[in-house]
């Protein structure tokens, strides 16, 4: 069985789609191929990988209550490609959004459902995840905590000769419990969808969210976006992307000229 996973986030690094995709991969057996769809240059390469696929899993962010435009453009090409080649496989979808309710991904799921009907493919269902940004930020924090645990273990070994840094282990166990709890809904539905992908059956549309009460989510989201805005919207993207310097253009005949 061959499953093609397509990460459709346009972000270069640290995207939430990559996170959910890697979780889904854990619960699917057989041959697994992961592709990235960011620009039109990726289209042809991905289409070639679909040739003998049994299932395709799209993992993408919700943009303006819908499918991001670069994914729509790819879907148009894929529809023609599948019809011309008589391709038949199941299509599944994992969508995540910034706001807390996963149900906001419903219109996006319907687009995929219609796409499958048009392209002669079988709609396998999907999972919509609310609070995707927050889950993604927490998994980055968790990775940093793992690094901290290793560091404290080494320091403890140097100081006391024992690798058992009890305090560090306890605080890491606490973080593990928190991340598992926050991701509980996501894990349940991804495990469930993984079973359906393996069997080639319909998993239905399921919506879940980060497991925090809405009032707490709003509080944290407000703090997060205030910090982000202090960095002119690019705390992660801005730091990590390579920037090209552009000469500021002087408007012809303006007061500045
Ligand atoms: C252009 C744009 C439009 C967005 N529109 C929505 C939206 O309508 N609803 C929502 O809840 N989140 C929206 N978001 C937030 C993304 O869905 C969210 O950041 C998601 O976690 C990004 O996933 P990624 O990291 O895999 O790219 C939007 C983000 C961008 C950049």
XYZ file of C-alpha atoms and ligand atoms in Angstrom:
288
model
C 0.000 0.000 0.000
C 1.346 3.405 -0.981
C 0.258 6.635 0.710
C 1.327 10.061 -0.500
C 1.284 12.789 2.151
C 1.232 16.338 0.801
C 2.191 19.164 3.120
C 0.511 22.168 1.500
C 1.630 24.923 3.859
C 3.421 27.700 1.983
C 5.655 28.308 5.020
C 9.277 27.240 4.696
C 9.753 25.927 8.230
C 7.928 25.142 11.447
C 4.479 24.923 9.892
C 1.576 23.351 11.752
C 0.736 21.183 8.720
C 4.134 19.444 8.973
C 3.380 18.666 12.613
C -0.054 17.126 11.977
C 1.278 15.313 8.934
C 4.097 13.710 10.919
C 1.565 12.590 13.554
C -0.685 11.078 10.875
C 2.281 9.260 9.324
C 2.792 7.413 12.621
C -0.601 5.734 12.272
C -0.357 4.656 8.634
C 1.570 1.584 7.479
C 3.060 0.569 4.123
C 5.049 2.756 1.759
C 4.889 6.418 2.778
C 5.934 9.332 0.598
C 5.943 12.899 1.852
C 5.831 15.845 -0.526
C 5.792 19.615 -0.105
C 3.482 21.807 -2.156
C 4.597 25.427 -1.887
C 5.017 26.775 -5.410
C 3.965 25.825 -8.985
C 7.435 24.262 -9.405
C 6.284 21.447 -7.077
C 3.169 20.526 -9.084
C 4.598 18.189 -11.741
C 6.865 16.325 -9.302
C 3.930 15.592 -6.992
C 1.622 14.552 -9.839
C 4.178 11.934 -10.895
C 4.187 10.473 -7.366
C 0.410 9.886 -7.533
C 0.707 7.321 -10.320
C 0.427 4.139 -8.213
C -0.882 5.661 -4.975
C -3.616 3.984 -2.941
C -4.271 7.027 -0.775
C -3.356 10.705 -0.805
C -3.438 12.769 2.384
C -3.544 16.547 2.005
C -2.407 18.486 5.044
C -3.081 22.203 4.770
C -3.915 25.423 6.582
C -7.296 27.161 6.347
C -6.994 30.476 4.527
C -9.913 32.918 4.631
C -12.314 30.063 5.420
C -11.176 28.144 2.365
C -8.411 26.338 0.503
C -5.177 28.353 -0.073
C -4.967 29.533 -3.696
C -1.787 27.617 -4.550
C -3.528 24.400 -3.462
C -6.625 25.205 -5.543
C -4.415 25.703 -8.592
C -2.743 22.348 -7.922
C -6.123 20.644 -7.505
C -7.169 21.879 -10.953
C -4.067 20.284 -12.464
C -4.539 17.132 -10.403
C -8.148 16.786 -11.556
C -7.060 16.846 -15.228
C -4.121 14.528 -14.475
C -6.269 11.924 -12.680
C -9.000 11.969 -15.323
C -6.503 11.623 -18.170
C -4.605 8.789 -16.456
C -7.708 7.036 -15.056
C -6.217 7.247 -11.542
C -8.312 5.936 -8.666
C -7.379 6.397 -5.015
C -8.777 7.671 -1.742
C -8.250 11.317 -0.778
C -8.049 12.335 2.885
C -7.554 15.790 4.332
C -6.128 17.273 7.533
C -6.888 20.974 7.789
C -5.840 23.269 10.594
C -6.796 26.835 11.407
C -5.725 29.618 13.728
C -9.033 30.231 15.501
C -10.153 27.750 18.107
C -13.040 25.957 16.400
C -12.022 23.122 14.080
C -15.533 23.228 12.605
C -14.429 26.320 10.644
C -12.736 23.880 8.247
C -16.115 22.566 7.058
C -16.238 24.657 3.815
C -12.689 23.507 3.004
C -13.704 19.860 3.486
C -16.628 20.381 1.120
C -14.248 21.740 -1.526
C -12.240 18.501 -1.257
C -15.413 16.430 -1.414
C -16.490 18.195 -4.640
C -12.958 17.938 -6.032
C -13.009 14.143 -5.561
C -16.386 13.865 -7.284
C -15.073 15.872 -10.274
C -11.724 14.065 -10.488
C -13.185 10.541 -10.245
C -11.447 9.970 -6.906
C -12.897 8.599 -3.665
C -13.401 11.061 -0.834
C -12.078 9.418 2.330
C -12.929 12.182 4.809
C -10.843 14.431 6.976
C -9.947 15.981 10.298
C -10.298 19.713 10.994
C -8.136 21.068 13.817
C -8.854 24.357 15.594
C -6.074 26.211 17.417
C -3.471 24.783 15.023
C -1.092 27.705 15.610
C -1.125 27.201 19.359
C -0.573 23.425 19.096
C 2.295 24.102 16.722
C 3.897 26.659 19.051
C 3.546 24.245 21.964
C 5.285 21.415 20.115
C 8.228 23.783 19.408
C 8.335 24.678 23.107
C 8.198 20.942 23.897
C 11.171 20.245 21.607
C 13.094 22.997 23.443
C 12.153 21.367 26.764
C 13.531 18.058 25.514
C 16.803 19.827 24.722
C 16.763 21.334 28.215
C 16.221 17.905 29.755
C 19.267 16.540 27.932
C 21.353 19.521 29.010
C 20.305 19.213 32.663
C 20.981 15.445 32.581
C 24.510 16.020 31.280
C 25.148 18.796 33.830
C 23.850 16.556 36.609
C 26.157 13.755 35.468
C 29.134 16.121 35.487
C 28.270 17.473 38.955
C 27.130 14.326 40.766
C 28.227 11.455 38.528
C 24.595 10.323 38.105
C 22.571 10.646 34.916
C 19.335 10.627 36.907
C 18.373 14.318 37.122
C 15.146 13.780 39.035
C 13.898 17.394 38.976
C 14.485 17.701 35.222
C 12.782 14.370 34.545
C 9.735 15.337 36.599
C 9.285 18.685 34.861
C 9.681 16.982 31.474
C 7.097 14.334 32.413
C 4.764 17.215 33.336
C 5.308 18.849 29.910
C 4.694 15.489 28.213
C 1.397 15.100 30.051
C 0.377 18.647 29.049
C 1.208 18.197 25.353
C -0.641 14.864 25.271
C -3.662 16.450 26.892
C -3.681 19.477 24.547
C -3.452 17.124 21.535
C -5.946 14.557 22.812
C -8.672 15.268 20.230
C -6.143 15.463 17.395
C -4.533 12.151 18.389
C -7.853 10.314 18.703
C -9.064 11.448 15.283
C -5.717 10.934 13.539
C -5.414 7.395 14.940
C -8.973 6.753 13.758
C -8.300 8.189 10.308
C -5.062 6.188 10.115
C -7.116 2.977 10.503
C -9.412 4.064 7.663
C -6.474 5.002 5.423
C -4.986 1.540 5.984
C -8.288 -0.173 5.181
C -9.149 2.203 2.323
C -12.485 3.138 3.866
C -14.414 6.352 4.552
C -13.464 7.968 7.842
C -16.052 10.783 7.858
C -15.395 14.430 8.684
C -14.269 15.039 12.246
C -13.586 18.348 13.934
C -11.511 18.896 17.020
C -9.421 21.601 18.664
C -6.689 22.290 21.144
C -7.953 21.124 24.539
C -8.094 24.454 26.338
C -11.170 26.441 27.371
C -11.994 29.241 24.914
C -11.468 32.063 27.437
C -7.895 30.856 28.079
C -7.269 30.437 24.354
C -8.369 34.040 23.706
C -6.130 35.328 26.510
C -3.048 33.469 25.203
C -3.847 34.308 21.563
C -4.119 38.024 22.434
C -0.747 37.986 24.226
C 0.794 36.018 21.339
C -0.458 38.415 18.680
C 0.608 41.501 20.640
C 4.142 40.056 20.740
C 3.956 39.100 17.052
C 2.817 42.609 16.125
C 5.768 44.092 18.030
C 7.922 42.155 15.539
C 5.839 43.503 12.658
C 4.022 40.217 12.156
C 7.090 38.153 11.439
C 8.330 36.661 14.685
C 8.919 33.253 13.073
C 8.450 33.821 9.357
C 10.377 37.084 9.366
C 13.281 35.679 11.336
C 13.690 32.606 9.248
C 13.053 33.777 5.696
C 15.840 35.071 3.524
C 15.195 38.705 2.725
C 16.043 40.621 -0.410
C 16.840 44.275 -0.049
C 14.617 46.467 -2.198
C 15.510 50.038 -3.073
C 12.706 52.245 -1.806
C 11.073 53.803 -4.869
C 10.579 57.558 -4.780
C 7.147 58.492 -6.134
C 7.522 60.712 -9.223
C 6.623 64.317 -8.472
C 5.819 63.624 -4.825
C 6.621 66.003 -2.005
C 9.695 63.854 -1.220
C 11.218 64.225 -4.672
C -3.682 34.446 4.559
C -4.164 33.713 5.800
C -5.522 33.474 5.993
C -5.978 32.810 7.125
N -7.319 32.605 7.307
C -7.767 31.969 8.413
C -9.181 31.782 8.632
O -10.012 32.147 7.821
N -9.559 31.172 9.775
C -8.665 30.742 10.716
O -9.078 30.204 11.749
N -7.318 30.882 10.528
C -6.857 31.488 9.400
N -5.509 31.641 9.198
C -4.567 31.058 10.145
C -3.976 29.722 9.616
O -4.985 28.812 9.265
C -3.108 29.130 10.717
O -2.060 30.023 10.973
C -2.556 27.754 10.405
O -2.118 27.151 11.615
C -1.355 27.818 9.458
O -0.936 26.498 9.177
P 0.525 26.174 8.629
O 1.480 26.557 9.736
O 0.497 24.719 8.348
O 0.726 27.008 7.393
C -5.048 32.325 8.085
C -3.666 32.572 7.879
C -3.233 33.245 6.763
C -1.748 33.497 6.578
